[in-house]
Every structure is written in C-alpha cells, then in structure tokens.
Tab-separated table of C-alpha atoms in Angstrom:
chain	number	residue	atom	x	y	z
V	1428	MET	CA	0.000	0.000	0.000
V	1429	ASN	CA	1.109	3.551	-0.658
V	1430	PRO	CA	2.500	5.006	2.609
V	1431	LEU	CA	0.556	8.205	1.977
V	1432	GLU	CA	-2.643	6.190	2.289
V	1433	LEU	CA	-1.419	4.397	5.384
V	1434	ALA	CA	-0.787	7.725	7.107
V	1435	ARG	CA	-3.930	9.257	5.584
V	1436	ALA	CA	-1.715	12.098	4.441
V	1437	ARG	CA	-3.168	14.864	2.291
V	1438	PRO	CA	-0.093	16.707	1.101
V	1439	ASP	CA	-0.328	19.876	-0.932
V	1440	GLU	CA	0.446	19.773	-4.607
V	1441	ALA	CA	3.697	18.288	-5.820
V	1442	PHE	CA	6.443	20.525	-7.229
V	1443	THR	CA	9.540	19.909	-9.292
V	1444	VAL	CA	13.237	19.843	-8.428
V	1445	THR	CA	16.101	18.440	-10.476
V	1446	PHE	CA	18.580	15.665	-9.751
V	1447	ASP	CA	21.647	15.912	-11.974
V	1448	GLY	CA	19.486	17.884	-14.388
V	1449	ARG	CA	16.589	15.406	-14.520
V	1450	PRO	CA	13.218	16.519	-13.098
V	1451	LEU	CA	11.861	14.899	-9.938
V	1452	ALA	CA	8.364	15.308	-8.474
V	1453	VAL	CA	8.465	16.221	-4.792
V	1454	LEU	CA	5.695	16.482	-2.209
V	1455	PRO	CA	5.832	19.422	0.198
V	1456	GLY	CA	7.757	18.457	3.336
V	1457	GLN	CA	9.876	15.785	1.725
V	1458	THR	CA	13.588	15.854	2.333
V	1459	ALA	CA	16.090	15.393	-0.474
V	1460	ALA	CA	16.624	11.800	0.652
V	1461	ALA	CA	12.892	11.048	0.688
V	1462	ALA	CA	12.411	12.501	-2.779
V	1463	LEU	CA	15.380	10.598	-4.168
V	1464	TRP	CA	14.223	7.328	-2.637
V	1465	ALA	CA	10.674	7.890	-3.932
V	1466	ALA	CA	12.201	8.293	-7.389
V	1467	GLY	CA	14.143	5.038	-7.005
V	1468	VAL	CA	17.540	6.704	-6.479
V	1469	THR	CA	19.471	5.111	-3.596
V	1470	ALA	CA	23.001	6.497	-4.100
V	1471	TRP	CA	23.990	10.136	-4.680
V	1472	ARG	CA	27.511	10.437	-3.374
V	1473	SER	CA	30.839	8.722	-3.953
V	1474	THR	CA	33.284	8.246	-1.092
V	1475	ARG	CA	36.422	10.349	-0.809
V	1476	GLY	CA	38.889	7.493	-0.790
V	1477	THR	CA	37.726	4.869	-3.234
V	1478	GLY	CA	34.708	6.443	-4.922
V	1479	ARG	CA	32.162	3.925	-3.605
V	1480	PRO	CA	28.434	4.777	-3.782
V	1481	ARG	CA	26.604	6.136	-0.725
V	1482	GLY	CA	23.012	7.044	0.104
V	1483	VAL	CA	20.937	7.030	3.318
V	1484	PHE	CA	22.340	5.043	6.208
V	1485	CYS	CA	20.918	6.317	9.503
V	1486	GLY	CA	18.272	8.626	8.038
V	1487	ILE	CA	18.251	10.843	11.124
V	1488	GLY	CA	21.170	13.222	10.611
V	1489	VAL	CA	23.752	11.439	12.697
V	1490	CYS	CA	25.981	9.448	10.374
V	1491	PHE	CA	26.792	12.014	7.640
V	1492	ASP	CA	26.753	9.244	5.030
V	1493	CYS	CA	24.005	10.742	2.840
V	1494	LEU	CA	25.869	13.965	2.014
V	1495	VAL	CA	24.756	15.627	-1.188
V	1496	THR	CA	25.146	18.904	-3.073
V	1497	VAL	CA	22.011	21.067	-3.103
V	1498	ASN	CA	21.967	24.402	-4.944
V	1499	GLY	CA	25.743	24.340	-5.217
V	1500	ARG	CA	26.369	23.746	-1.511
V	1501	ALA	CA	28.153	20.464	-0.845
V	1502	ASN	CA	28.064	18.231	2.244
V	1503	GLN	CA	24.419	18.708	3.152
V	1504	ARG	CA	22.689	15.810	4.832
V	1505	ALA	CA	20.068	14.657	2.324
V	1506	CYS	CA	17.987	13.149	5.138
V	1507	LEU	CA	17.566	16.560	6.782
V	1508	VAL	CA	17.371	19.042	3.880
V	1509	PRO	CA	13.768	20.004	3.041
V	1510	LEU	CA	13.277	20.659	-0.671
V	1511	ARG	CA	11.777	23.739	-2.257
V	1512	PRO	CA	10.479	24.204	-5.805
V	1513	GLY	CA	13.313	24.487	-8.319
V	1514	ASP	CA	16.071	23.121	-6.042
V	1515	GLU	CA	19.028	21.615	-7.884
V	1516	ILE	CA	20.327	18.393	-6.345
V	1517	ARG	CA	23.626	17.091	-7.672
V	1518	THR	CA	25.575	13.892	-7.105
V	1519	GLN	CA	28.500	14.704	-4.849
V	1520	GLU	CA	31.919	13.349	-5.779
V	1521	GLY	CA	34.344	13.046	-2.854
V	1522	THR	CA	34.421	16.170	-0.719
V	1523	GLY	CA	32.261	18.017	-3.228
V	1524	ARG	CA	34.847	20.786	-3.129
V	1525	ASP	CA	37.559	19.372	-5.320
V	1526	HIS	CA	36.993	21.974	-8.018
V	1527	GLU	CA	37.039	25.044	-5.789
Y	1338	MET	CA	46.178	5.110	24.201
Y	1339	VAL	CA	48.714	5.038	27.036
Y	1340	GLY	CA	47.347	1.678	28.175
Y	1341	ALA	CA	47.567	0.287	24.649
Y	1342	ALA	CA	51.171	1.451	24.352
Y	1343	CYS	CA	52.065	-0.074	27.733
Y	1344	ALA	CA	50.467	-3.345	26.603
Y	1345	TRP	CA	52.368	-3.277	23.307
Y	1346	TYR	CA	55.815	-2.661	24.792
Y	1347	ALA	CA	55.255	-4.972	27.776
Y	1348	ALA	CA	54.107	-7.792	25.473
Y	1349	ARG	CA	57.103	-7.197	23.220
Y	1350	ALA	CA	59.341	-7.457	26.269
Y	1351	GLY	CA	57.936	-10.946	26.771
Y	1352	LEU	CA	55.353	-10.278	29.488
Y	1353	ASP	CA	51.875	-11.821	29.628
Y	1354	VAL	CA	49.534	-8.829	29.495
Y	1355	ARG	CA	45.837	-8.320	30.230
Y	1356	VAL	CA	44.145	-5.019	29.476
Y	1357	VAL	CA	41.042	-4.133	31.488
Y	1358	ASP	CA	38.885	-1.220	30.360
Y	1359	ARG	CA	35.526	-0.364	31.884
Y	1360	GLY	CA	34.445	1.076	28.523
Y	1361	PRO	CA	35.276	0.313	24.913
Y	1362	VAL	CA	38.742	0.827	23.399
Y	1363	ALA	CA	39.420	4.578	23.079
Y	1364	GLY	CA	36.194	5.375	24.922
Y	1365	GLY	CA	37.752	8.019	27.175
Y	1366	THR	CA	40.169	10.835	26.424
Y	1367	THR	CA	41.845	8.951	23.556
Y	1368	GLY	CA	38.666	9.028	21.517
Y	1369	ALA	CA	38.293	12.754	22.130
Y	1370	GLY	CA	41.782	13.778	21.048
Y	1371	GLU	CA	43.203	15.142	17.839
Y	1372	GLY	CA	46.100	12.699	17.698
Y	1373	ASN	CA	48.884	15.220	18.004
Y	1374	LEU	CA	52.427	13.933	18.378
Y	1375	LEU	CA	54.151	17.178	19.268
Y	1376	VAL	CA	57.587	18.261	20.314
Y	1377	SER	CA	56.986	21.877	19.243
Y	1378	ASP	CA	54.876	22.946	22.222
Y	1379	LYS	CA	57.245	21.692	24.918
Y	1380	GLU	CA	59.993	23.599	26.672
Y	1381	PRO	CA	63.283	21.844	27.461
Y	1382	GLY	CA	62.856	19.461	30.372
Y	1383	PRO	CA	61.637	15.960	31.172
Y	1384	GLU	CA	58.422	16.243	29.153
Y	1385	LEU	CA	60.330	17.279	26.036
Y	1386	ASP	CA	62.790	14.402	26.532
Y	1387	LEU	CA	59.831	12.035	26.711
Y	1388	ALA	CA	58.310	13.657	23.607
Y	1389	LEU	CA	61.542	13.219	21.637
Y	1390	LEU	CA	61.804	9.564	22.692
Y	1391	SER	CA	58.148	9.128	21.728
Y	1392	ALA	CA	58.641	10.817	18.351
Y	1393	ARG	CA	61.348	8.269	17.505
Y	1394	LEU	CA	59.153	5.369	18.650
Y	1395	TRP	CA	56.129	6.644	16.716
Y	1396	ALA	CA	58.257	6.844	13.585
Y	1397	GLN	CA	59.233	3.170	14.070
Y	1398	LEU	CA	55.604	2.198	14.657
Y	1399	GLY	CA	54.670	4.271	11.633
Y	1400	ASP	CA	56.890	2.041	9.500
Y	1401	GLU	CA	55.285	-1.102	10.943
Y	1402	LEU	CA	51.629	-0.154	11.315
Y	1403	GLY	CA	51.383	3.461	10.226
Y	1404	THR	CA	48.937	3.222	7.339
Y	1405	ALA	CA	46.457	1.453	9.633
Y	1406	PHE	CA	46.278	4.431	11.962
Y	1407	GLU	CA	46.958	7.340	9.611
Y	1408	TYR	CA	50.443	8.165	10.884
Y	1409	GLU	CA	51.451	11.381	9.131
Y	1410	PRO	CA	54.897	12.860	9.833
Y	1411	LYS	CA	53.764	16.158	8.396
Y	1412	GLY	CA	55.451	18.623	10.709
Y	1413	GLY	CA	54.100	21.503	12.733
Y	1414	LEU	CA	54.106	25.194	11.932
Y	1415	VAL	CA	53.929	27.699	14.765
Y	1416	VAL	CA	52.905	31.147	13.625
Y	1417	ALA	CA	53.566	34.465	15.351
Y	1418	ALA	CA	51.224	37.338	14.508
Y	1419	THR	CA	53.361	40.169	15.874
Y	1420	PRO	CA	57.101	40.961	15.987
Y	1421	ASP	CA	57.044	40.616	19.797
Y	1422	ALA	CA	55.440	37.182	19.602
Y	1423	LEU	CA	58.001	36.190	16.980
Y	1424	THR	CA	60.916	37.259	19.199
Y	1425	ALA	CA	59.486	35.184	22.041
Y	1426	LEU	CA	58.905	32.232	19.704
Y	1427	HIS	CA	62.499	32.387	18.426
Y	1428	ALA	CA	63.864	32.447	21.986
Y	1429	PHE	CA	61.660	29.451	22.845
Y	1430	ALA	CA	62.873	27.592	19.736
Y	1431	ASP	CA	66.536	28.330	20.599
Y	1432	GLY	CA	66.084	26.562	23.929
Y	1433	GLN	CA	64.330	23.632	22.260
Y	1434	ARG	CA	67.103	23.286	19.672
Y	1435	SER	CA	69.690	22.837	22.420
Y	1436	ALA	CA	67.524	19.966	23.735
Y	1437	GLY	CA	67.523	18.171	20.391
Y	1438	VAL	CA	64.458	19.611	18.661
Y	1439	VAL	CA	64.655	20.490	14.983
Y	1440	ALA	CA	63.164	23.988	14.717
Y	1441	ASP	CA	63.546	25.866	11.434
Y	1442	PRO	CA	62.757	29.605	11.418
Y	1443	VAL	CA	60.336	30.589	8.677
Y	1444	ARG	CA	60.288	34.168	7.371
Y	1445	ALA	CA	56.940	35.811	6.716
Y	1446	ASP	CA	57.510	35.642	2.954
Y	1447	GLN	CA	58.185	31.880	3.174
Y	1448	LEU	CA	54.933	31.093	5.009
Y	1449	PRO	CA	52.728	30.877	1.874
Y	1450	SER	CA	54.909	28.144	0.386
Y	1451	LEU	CA	54.326	26.034	3.536
Y	1452	GLU	CA	50.675	26.963	4.028
Y	1453	PRO	CA	49.145	28.649	0.972
Y	1454	HIS	CA	45.863	29.478	2.727
Y	1455	LEU	CA	47.355	31.009	5.879
Y	1456	ALA	CA	46.214	34.540	6.723
Y	1457	THR	CA	48.593	37.182	5.456
Y	1458	GLY	CA	50.292	39.744	7.684
Y	1459	GLN	CA	51.958	37.258	10.068
Y	1460	ALA	CA	55.332	38.255	11.481
Y	1461	GLY	CA	56.851	34.828	10.849
Y	1462	GLY	CA	57.004	31.380	12.304
Y	1463	VAL	CA	58.989	28.273	13.164
Y	1464	PHE	CA	58.630	24.917	11.412
Y	1465	TYR	CA	59.017	21.703	13.451
Y	1466	PRO	CA	59.506	18.697	11.145
Y	1467	GLN	CA	59.372	16.207	14.067
Y	1468	ASP	CA	55.711	16.974	14.787
Y	1469	ALA	CA	53.368	14.301	13.492
Y	1470	GLN	CA	49.803	13.083	13.742
Y	1471	VAL	CA	47.888	9.835	14.128
Y	1472	MET	CA	44.213	8.940	14.291
Y	1473	PRO	CA	44.209	8.131	18.015
Y	1474	ALA	CA	41.310	5.673	18.255
Y	1475	LEU	CA	42.762	3.625	15.397
Y	1476	ALA	CA	46.247	3.799	16.899
Y	1477	ALA	CA	45.036	2.483	20.259
Y	1478	ALA	CA	42.986	-0.285	18.653
Y	1479	HIS	CA	45.730	-1.448	16.286
Y	1480	LEU	CA	48.444	-1.371	18.941
Y	1481	LEU	CA	46.246	-3.432	21.251
Y	1482	ARG	CA	45.472	-5.953	18.546
Y	1483	ALA	CA	49.093	-6.204	17.408
Y	1484	SER	CA	50.310	-6.560	21.003
Y	1485	GLY	CA	48.514	-9.883	21.401
Y	1486	ALA	CA	47.459	-8.813	24.915
Y	1487	ARG	CA	44.157	-10.202	26.168
Y	1488	LEU	CA	41.585	-7.456	26.191
Y	1489	HIS	CA	38.663	-7.198	28.635
Y	1490	THR	CA	36.423	-4.315	27.623
Y	1491	GLY	CA	33.299	-3.383	29.528
Y	1492	ARG	CA	34.919	-4.653	32.704
Y	1493	THR	CA	35.366	-2.319	35.652
Y	1494	VAL	CA	38.195	-2.465	38.157
Y	1495	THR	CA	36.574	-2.255	41.582
Y	1496	GLY	CA	39.585	-2.872	43.787
Y	1497	VAL	CA	43.299	-3.478	43.894
Y	1498	LEU	CA	44.303	-6.802	45.466
Y	1499	ARG	CA	47.052	-6.575	48.095
Y	1500	THR	CA	48.840	-9.325	49.979
Y	1501	ALA	CA	49.259	-9.229	53.756
Y	1502	ASP	CA	52.488	-7.229	53.422
Y	1503	GLY	CA	50.785	-4.690	51.152
Y	1504	THR	CA	52.209	-5.873	47.857
Y	1505	VAL	CA	49.859	-5.488	44.896
Y	1506	ALA	CA	48.657	-8.865	43.631
Y	1507	GLY	CA	46.201	-7.958	40.879
Y	1508	VAL	CA	42.834	-6.283	40.527
Y	1509	ARG	CA	39.282	-7.066	41.547
Y	1510	THR	CA	36.756	-6.408	38.788
Y	1511	ASP	CA	32.993	-6.587	38.461
Y	1512	ARG	CA	33.527	-9.916	36.686
Y	1513	GLY	CA	36.085	-11.600	38.910
Y	1514	ASP	CA	39.644	-11.140	40.100
Y	1515	LEU	CA	42.701	-10.947	37.867
Y	1516	HIS	CA	45.933	-11.952	39.596
Y	1517	ALA	CA	49.164	-10.334	38.490
Y	1518	PRO	CA	52.462	-9.355	40.106
Y	1519	ALA	CA	52.299	-5.918	38.487
Y	1520	VAL	CA	49.384	-3.568	37.825
Y	1521	VAL	CA	49.791	-0.537	35.558
Y	1522	ASN	CA	47.384	2.337	36.176
Y	1523	ALA	CA	46.733	3.756	32.711
Y	1524	ALA	CA	43.269	5.063	33.552
Y	1525	GLY	CA	44.004	8.534	32.194
Y	1526	THR	CA	41.780	11.235	33.643
Y	1527	TRP	CA	40.338	8.627	36.011
Y	1528	GLY	CA	43.822	7.530	37.147
Y	1529	GLY	CA	43.315	9.225	40.514
Y	1530	ASP	CA	40.293	7.002	41.196
Y	1531	LEU	CA	42.254	3.866	40.376
Y	1532	ALA	CA	45.129	5.014	42.580
Y	1533	ALA	CA	42.634	5.546	45.406
Y	1534	LEU	CA	41.505	1.907	45.064
Y	1535	ALA	CA	45.100	1.008	45.927
Y	1536	GLY	CA	45.041	3.432	48.844
Y	1537	VAL	CA	47.379	5.972	47.296
Y	1538	ARG	CA	46.804	9.525	46.254
Y	1539	LEU	CA	47.382	10.777	42.715
Y	1540	PRO	CA	45.738	14.170	42.141
Y	1541	VAL	CA	44.654	13.797	38.483
Y	1542	LEU	CA	42.094	16.442	37.517
Y	1543	PRO	CA	40.079	16.856	34.306
Y	1544	ARG	CA	40.852	19.802	32.034
Y	1545	ARG	CA	38.127	20.061	29.422
Y	1546	GLY	CA	38.761	20.722	25.752
Y	1547	PHE	CA	36.525	21.031	22.717
Y	1548	VAL	CA	37.384	20.127	19.155
Y	1549	LEU	CA	35.417	21.564	16.254
Y	1550	VAL	CA	35.142	19.316	13.182
Y	1551	THR	CA	34.530	20.782	9.728
Y	1552	GLU	CA	32.982	19.170	6.691
Y	1553	PRO	CA	35.534	17.091	4.758
Y	1554	LEU	CA	37.778	19.132	2.484
Y	1555	PRO	CA	40.480	18.411	-0.063
Y	1556	ARG	CA	43.909	18.750	1.594
Y	1557	THR	CA	43.960	22.484	2.314
Y	1558	VAL	CA	45.791	22.697	5.639
Y	1559	ARG	CA	49.055	20.838	5.151
Y	1560	HIS	CA	50.695	20.870	8.570
Y	1561	LYS	CA	49.623	21.166	12.115
Y	1562	VAL	CA	49.360	24.935	12.425
Y	1563	TYR	CA	48.962	26.884	15.606
Y	1564	ALA	CA	49.479	30.322	17.033
Y	1565	ALA	CA	52.493	30.997	19.238
Y	1566	ASP	CA	50.293	31.857	22.242
Y	1567	TYR	CA	49.155	28.199	22.415
Y	1568	VAL	CA	52.307	27.287	24.340
Y	1569	ALA	CA	51.508	29.803	27.074
Y	1570	ASP	CA	47.946	28.428	27.346
Y	1571	VAL	CA	49.151	24.856	27.738
Y	1572	ALA	CA	51.483	25.843	30.555
Y	1573	SER	CA	48.965	27.994	32.366
Y	1574	ASP	CA	47.353	26.896	35.598
Y	1575	SER	CA	44.190	28.877	35.055
Y	1576	ALA	CA	40.854	27.181	35.648
Y	1577	ALA	CA	39.055	29.694	33.406
Y	1578	LEU	CA	38.456	29.177	29.710
Y	1579	ARG	CA	41.519	29.720	27.540
Y	1580	THR	CA	41.566	29.177	23.809
Y	1581	SER	CA	44.245	29.480	21.167
Y	1582	PRO	CA	43.847	28.319	17.591
Y	1583	VAL	CA	45.265	24.934	16.601
Y	1584	VAL	CA	44.280	23.848	13.091
Y	1585	GLU	CA	45.030	20.669	11.197
Y	1586	GLY	CA	43.740	18.682	8.285
Y	1587	THR	CA	43.174	14.942	8.608
Y	1588	ALA	CA	43.650	12.018	6.265
Y	1589	ALA	CA	39.877	11.545	6.221
Y	1590	GLY	CA	39.222	15.122	5.073
Y	1591	PRO	CA	37.704	17.094	7.950
Y	1592	VAL	CA	39.769	19.895	9.487
Y	1593	LEU	CA	40.067	19.695	13.267
Y	1594	ILE	CA	40.059	22.939	15.230
Y	1595	GLY	CA	41.232	23.224	18.835
Y	1596	ALA	CA	42.224	24.059	21.459
Y	1597	SER	CA	40.271	25.142	24.493
Y	1598	ARG	CA	41.233	24.488	28.075
Y	1599	GLU	CA	39.110	24.957	31.167
Y	1600	ARG	CA	38.747	23.223	34.485
Y	1601	VAL	CA	35.060	22.551	35.012
Y	1602	GLY	CA	35.110	18.996	36.347
Y	1603	PHE	CA	33.543	16.279	34.190
Y	1604	ASP	CA	30.923	18.573	32.666
Y	1605	ARG	CA	30.255	17.446	29.084
Y	1606	SER	CA	27.721	20.107	28.158
Y	1607	LEU	CA	28.472	22.173	25.091
Y	1608	SER	CA	30.056	25.545	25.758
Y	1609	LEU	CA	29.057	27.916	22.996
Y	1610	ALA	CA	31.630	30.422	24.277
Y	1611	ALA	CA	34.401	27.865	23.848
Y	1612	VAL	CA	33.462	26.688	20.352
Y	1613	ARG	CA	32.838	30.268	19.193
Y	1614	ALA	CA	36.310	31.227	20.339
Y	1615	LEU	CA	37.756	28.194	18.558
Y	1616	ALA	CA	36.019	29.057	15.301
Y	1617	ALA	CA	37.055	32.713	15.480
Y	1618	GLY	CA	40.662	31.807	16.227
Y	1619	ALA	CA	40.834	29.315	13.381
Y	1620	ILE	CA	39.361	31.807	10.907
Y	1621	GLY	CA	42.017	34.268	12.092
Y	1622	LEU	CA	44.703	31.812	10.992
Y	1623	PHE	CA	42.917	30.456	7.895
Y	1624	PRO	CA	40.352	32.946	6.552
Y	1625	PHE	CA	38.909	30.416	4.052
Y	1626	LEU	CA	37.437	28.516	7.020
Y	1627	GLU	CA	34.781	31.227	7.230
Y	1628	ARG	CA	33.131	29.618	4.183
Y	1629	VAL	CA	33.456	26.089	5.561
Y	1630	ARG	CA	30.805	24.528	7.733
Y	1631	ALA	CA	31.487	22.922	11.076
Y	1632	LEU	CA	29.701	19.584	11.227
Y	1633	ARG	CA	30.060	18.804	14.877
Y	1634	THR	CA	32.043	19.308	18.016
Y	1635	TYR	CA	33.257	16.940	20.685
Y	1636	ALA	CA	34.663	17.349	24.160
Y	1637	GLY	CA	37.196	15.452	26.168
Y	1638	PHE	CA	38.924	15.642	29.528
Y	1639	ARG	CA	42.691	15.936	29.651
Y	1640	PRO	CA	44.220	14.211	32.654
Y	1641	TYR	CA	45.901	17.094	34.412
Y	1642	LEU	CA	48.443	16.871	37.224
Y	1643	PRO	CA	49.379	20.044	39.127
Y	1644	ASP	CA	52.906	20.297	37.692
Y	1645	HIS	CA	51.837	19.394	34.113
Y	1646	LEU	CA	54.013	16.271	34.112
Y	1647	PRO	CA	52.641	12.717	33.886
Y	1648	ALA	CA	53.039	10.083	36.583
Y	1649	ILE	CA	55.207	7.299	35.183
Y	1650	GLY	CA	56.788	4.492	37.144
Y	1651	PRO	CA	56.466	2.338	40.258
Y	1652	ASP	CA	54.600	3.611	43.288
Y	1653	PRO	CA	56.672	2.986	46.455
Y	1654	ARG	CA	53.511	3.379	48.528
Y	1655	ALA	CA	52.009	0.261	46.890
Y	1656	PRO	CA	54.734	-2.131	45.695
Y	1657	GLY	CA	53.702	-3.727	42.391
Y	1658	LEU	CA	51.593	-0.761	41.326
Y	1659	PHE	CA	52.899	1.317	38.404
Y	1660	HIS	CA	51.389	4.519	37.083
Y	1661	ALA	CA	51.204	5.672	33.485
Y	1662	CYS	CA	48.713	8.513	33.462
Y	1663	GLY	CA	48.304	12.271	33.822
Y	1664	HIS	CA	49.722	13.261	30.426
Y	1665	GLU	CA	47.271	16.169	30.108
Y	1666	GLY	CA	46.814	17.067	26.428
Y	1667	ALA	CA	49.880	15.203	25.213
Y	1668	GLY	CA	48.887	11.635	26.023
Y	1669	ILE	CA	48.663	10.342	22.473
Y	1670	GLY	CA	52.121	11.618	21.626
Y	1671	LEU	CA	53.735	10.631	24.924
Y	1672	ALA	CA	52.005	7.236	25.098
Y	1673	VAL	CA	54.681	5.244	23.295
Y	1674	GLY	CA	57.622	6.646	25.252
Y	1675	THR	CA	55.636	5.992	28.421
Y	1676	GLY	CA	54.877	2.419	27.345
Y	1677	GLN	CA	58.519	1.783	26.560
Y	1678	LEU	CA	59.691	3.172	29.926
Y	1679	ILE	CA	57.074	1.179	31.832
Y	1680	ALA	CA	58.029	-2.024	30.001
Y	1681	GLN	CA	61.705	-1.432	30.776
Y	1682	ARG	CA	60.893	-0.849	34.435
Y	1683	LEU	CA	58.603	-3.904	34.580
Y	1684	THR	CA	61.339	-6.157	33.223
Y	1685	GLY	CA	64.000	-4.863	35.594
Y	1686	LYS	CA	65.933	-2.918	32.981
Y	1687	THR	CA	67.162	0.622	33.504
Y	1688	PRO	CA	64.644	2.924	31.796
Y	1689	GLU	CA	66.255	4.955	29.048
Y	1690	LEU	CA	64.971	8.173	30.635
Y	1691	ASP	CA	65.317	9.104	34.290
Y	1692	LEU	CA	61.884	8.597	35.869
Y	1693	THR	CA	62.585	10.847	38.876
Y	1694	PRO	CA	60.628	13.872	37.534
Y	1695	PHE	CA	57.627	11.599	36.872
Y	1696	ARG	CA	57.551	9.957	40.334
Y	1697	PRO	CA	53.900	9.301	41.190
Y	1698	GLU	CA	54.447	10.028	44.893
Y	1699	ARG	CA	55.863	13.521	44.275
Y	1700	PHE	CA	52.626	15.255	45.301
Y	1701	GLU	CA	52.583	13.625	48.724
Y	1702	SER	CA	54.378	16.250	50.814
Y	1703	CYS	CA	52.762	19.360	49.364
Y	1704	GLU	CA	49.245	18.046	49.803
Y	1705	GLU	CA	49.331	16.627	53.287
Y	1706	HIS	CA	48.999	20.018	54.905
Y	1707	GLU	CA	46.775	21.378	52.159
Y	1708	THR	CA	43.594	19.417	52.892
Y	1709	SER	CA	43.584	17.189	55.908
Y	1710	GLY	CA	40.104	15.872	54.951
Y	1711	ASP	CA	41.505	14.302	51.825
Y	1712	SER	CA	44.262	12.437	53.573
Y	1713	GLU	CA	41.642	11.011	55.952
Y	1714	ASP	CA	39.793	9.674	52.917
Y	1715	PHE	CA	42.880	8.018	51.668
Y	1716	LYS	CA	43.684	6.409	54.988
Y	1717	ASP	CA	40.250	4.791	54.767
Y	1718	HIS	CA	41.026	3.479	51.325
Y	1719	ASP	CA	44.312	2.146	52.573
Y	1720	THR	CA	42.545	0.112	55.235
Y	1721	ASP	CA	40.109	-1.274	52.647
Y	1722	GLY	CA	42.967	-2.214	50.412
Y	1723	GLY	CA	44.774	-3.983	53.241
Y	1724	ASP	CA	41.719	-6.058	54.013
Y	1725	THR	CA	41.504	-7.369	50.489
Y	1726	PRO	CA	42.963	-10.856	50.269
C-alpha cells in the first residue's frame, strides 16, 4: 500500500526539483533523501577514498553518510534538507569541493 | 592510548599482558583527542625528553603499522602574529634546539609556500619537522590488537588486590579477580580514582577541551598549524576558559580545530563560548574557514596533574603498582615513550629516561597540609585495600 494512504496524508500539490538535471516530483515536506528514494535513487555520493556509492544510512542526521550537493552547496545531509520548488540536487563526488 | 602502548611494549618485552577497560577501546580521552604527536609545544625538560623519545618510537611504529592508523609525519608550523610574539617564539625555539628539537625559522615571505591558505600579515614562524599526527582511536585499537594482549572491555576495576604485606597482587573487577604481580594504572583522567583503590593519592584532575570538526575538504591545511600563544595556554594553571587556535587537516578530510582548556570537572555540556572562540581563532589563521561549515564538536577531559608532568613508574607506597597517566593534552604523543619506559621498568631494565621527575608520589608532601580531609579519605582506602585478600 502507498504510505501516503497508510498515514492518511493529504499533502499539498507536488512541485519539481532536479537531480543531476533530470526533473523529480516532490511532495511538500519531503527531504532530499525522501524525494530521491521515492524516485528510485538510492546512491547520490561517492566516497572520498575509493569512490564507492553512498546514500541514506541512519536517516536521522547522525551518520553524515548521505551527504549531497544542493543548490551548489556540498556536504548537506540529504535526510535533513527540506526541498523547495526548483532546487538543484547534484551527485556529490568526494568532498564536493575538489573543483574550488 | 597510554594503556595500549604499555600493553604493546610490555608484550614485546615478553610479558603476559591483560588489558582491562571499563568502557570500549578509546572510549575516554583517547577518543576525544586530535592525535597530536608534538615536540613543538614543549619547553626543554623531562616532558620534552619524553616527547623526543616518543617521536622516535612513533616513527618506528609508523613504519610497521602506520597506514592502519593514519600516521602522518607532516610537521608543525607555529605562527607568530606580531614581531614581539616572533621574538618570544624564536627564543623558545633556541632553547628547544639545544635539547635536540629540529626547529627551522620561517620568514613571513616563506609562510605561503608552507601553508598557501594562511592569513597574510603574520610576522613569521617556526617549522618543526618532528611533529606528526595519528588517528588516536585507530592507533590504540591497532596497537592493542598487534600486542597480542588479552583485552577485557566493559569490565570495571573495583579494587586493587594486596597481599598481607601490602604488595599489589592484581585487581578485583565486576567480573572476577585478575591476579598479576604488576598492575599498571593507565586510567588517564580517572587515574586518581584507580590510585585511590590502591590506597594511594594521585591528584589527576580533568581539564576540558573542545574540538570543532569541519565538513571534509580536499587537503587544504598541510601541517599542524597553531598560534604561538598556544604554548603559554598549555602551561597555564588557570581554571578559566583559555583558547588558542590549533588547526590541522586529517587524512579523512575534515579539518580539526582546537584548542580550548578549562577546568570545570567532568561537565560534558556544550560551551558555545568555547566553540565560538575556537572558530574565530581558526578563521584568524585560515580565513577560508569562514566559508566552511562545522559539522560537529566533541569534548574530552585531559588528565591534568598540578605540575603538568605525567606520573610514570612504580609507586613505592604500593609495591607492584605502576602509574602511566596524567599526560594532560599530550597523552597520544607521549604514550609510546611511556609504554617503553614502563616495560623497561617492569622487566628490571634501567629505563632509558630518568623517571625521577615523573615519580607518582611527588605530590605527597605538598598536599598533606593542604587538605587534611583528603588524607583522611585516603587512609580509609588504605585500610580497605589492606583487608583485600
């Protein structure tokens, strides 16, 4: 069953953000991690040492594994960042600052 | 860390070693440190001699196990903001050089080649190539594993076993007794409590410090960099908050920012004043940090003894008891020298450094007339200890 039905949620209208340039539909209140998961994306960062894929681990802001670049700012915890219409989410490579 | 180093060197000397820790490995001050192995912040004297011995031993361990615990012999850079501070720093470095420290003066115009992102307008600095860094929790864990010592974590020492003549015969724990002819007190900031279980006084006090951790960055800060006034803060006896910027990159990416010192007991609550001062000081040294986010902060308690020297060696008040604690903020660096000296003493060899300045009983005379209530307490403990079979 759709979790929205389980929770009897009546969210406002969906809006659009982009992930690496591709549009994603987001419900108001969803974090970057929730929106990415809902779209079937489970990895959006590569590790600093060996470039291995990472996504949500703890989901509550503690582990810093789900870091992602949102609107040009790297190292944000996807599980805590609420999305707004037009936000640009990008896959983060390493520290996300290698090109500064 | 000190306990792990004692276990490593004692096991290498052929002794059968058990390590008892009431928490996990690196669960106390070790896990809250930055992993500094410094000679640069020490004035000539017994602590510097121990630091130089330790620097040599860390370099050997670095060859054997270094990649496992991020040993980086990257050197330290001490920066003076004003001509007066630079004069004082040069005088300090002259003294250190005569004690065997390599200290290379760095002119203001040479600073950018060492640290490209350092704030401009500094008067100059001194570079210390013997300074190094490890990741302390990994270093403690790997040394323990490599030592082959049997490890009992989550096991609390509740008493020190003494024979009828007072000789130490092992420890009592919450999960049974461990018999041993020698007991090494490497309980760090809690070393005074362990000493009290043996009926002896060792006035170890906690000196709190915060570390601010930034988001991971590409290697931007190359050395351990700190302001010249750090040395004065370390040596001070003040209980009030003192901060001086100490900045270093890590192999994992985050930049660590210290160092605050204050004596507030074992209070773990966040001090906004302390972390604000740390951030401001670090930005003063490295302006780019203003655009970098701090992810978190952690606090730890340095084991502080009144004369800023550790207690290392046998305790004549409790034969069979050895102390290896009270290294204040230098315990990671000084751990290996301490472990080596303890192992030499345990196996009846002459320690390669004179242990007289580190005598654990050196506080006895000055404190007896200070607080009579305390010595009463310790007489009680002594009686308890004597009753233990």
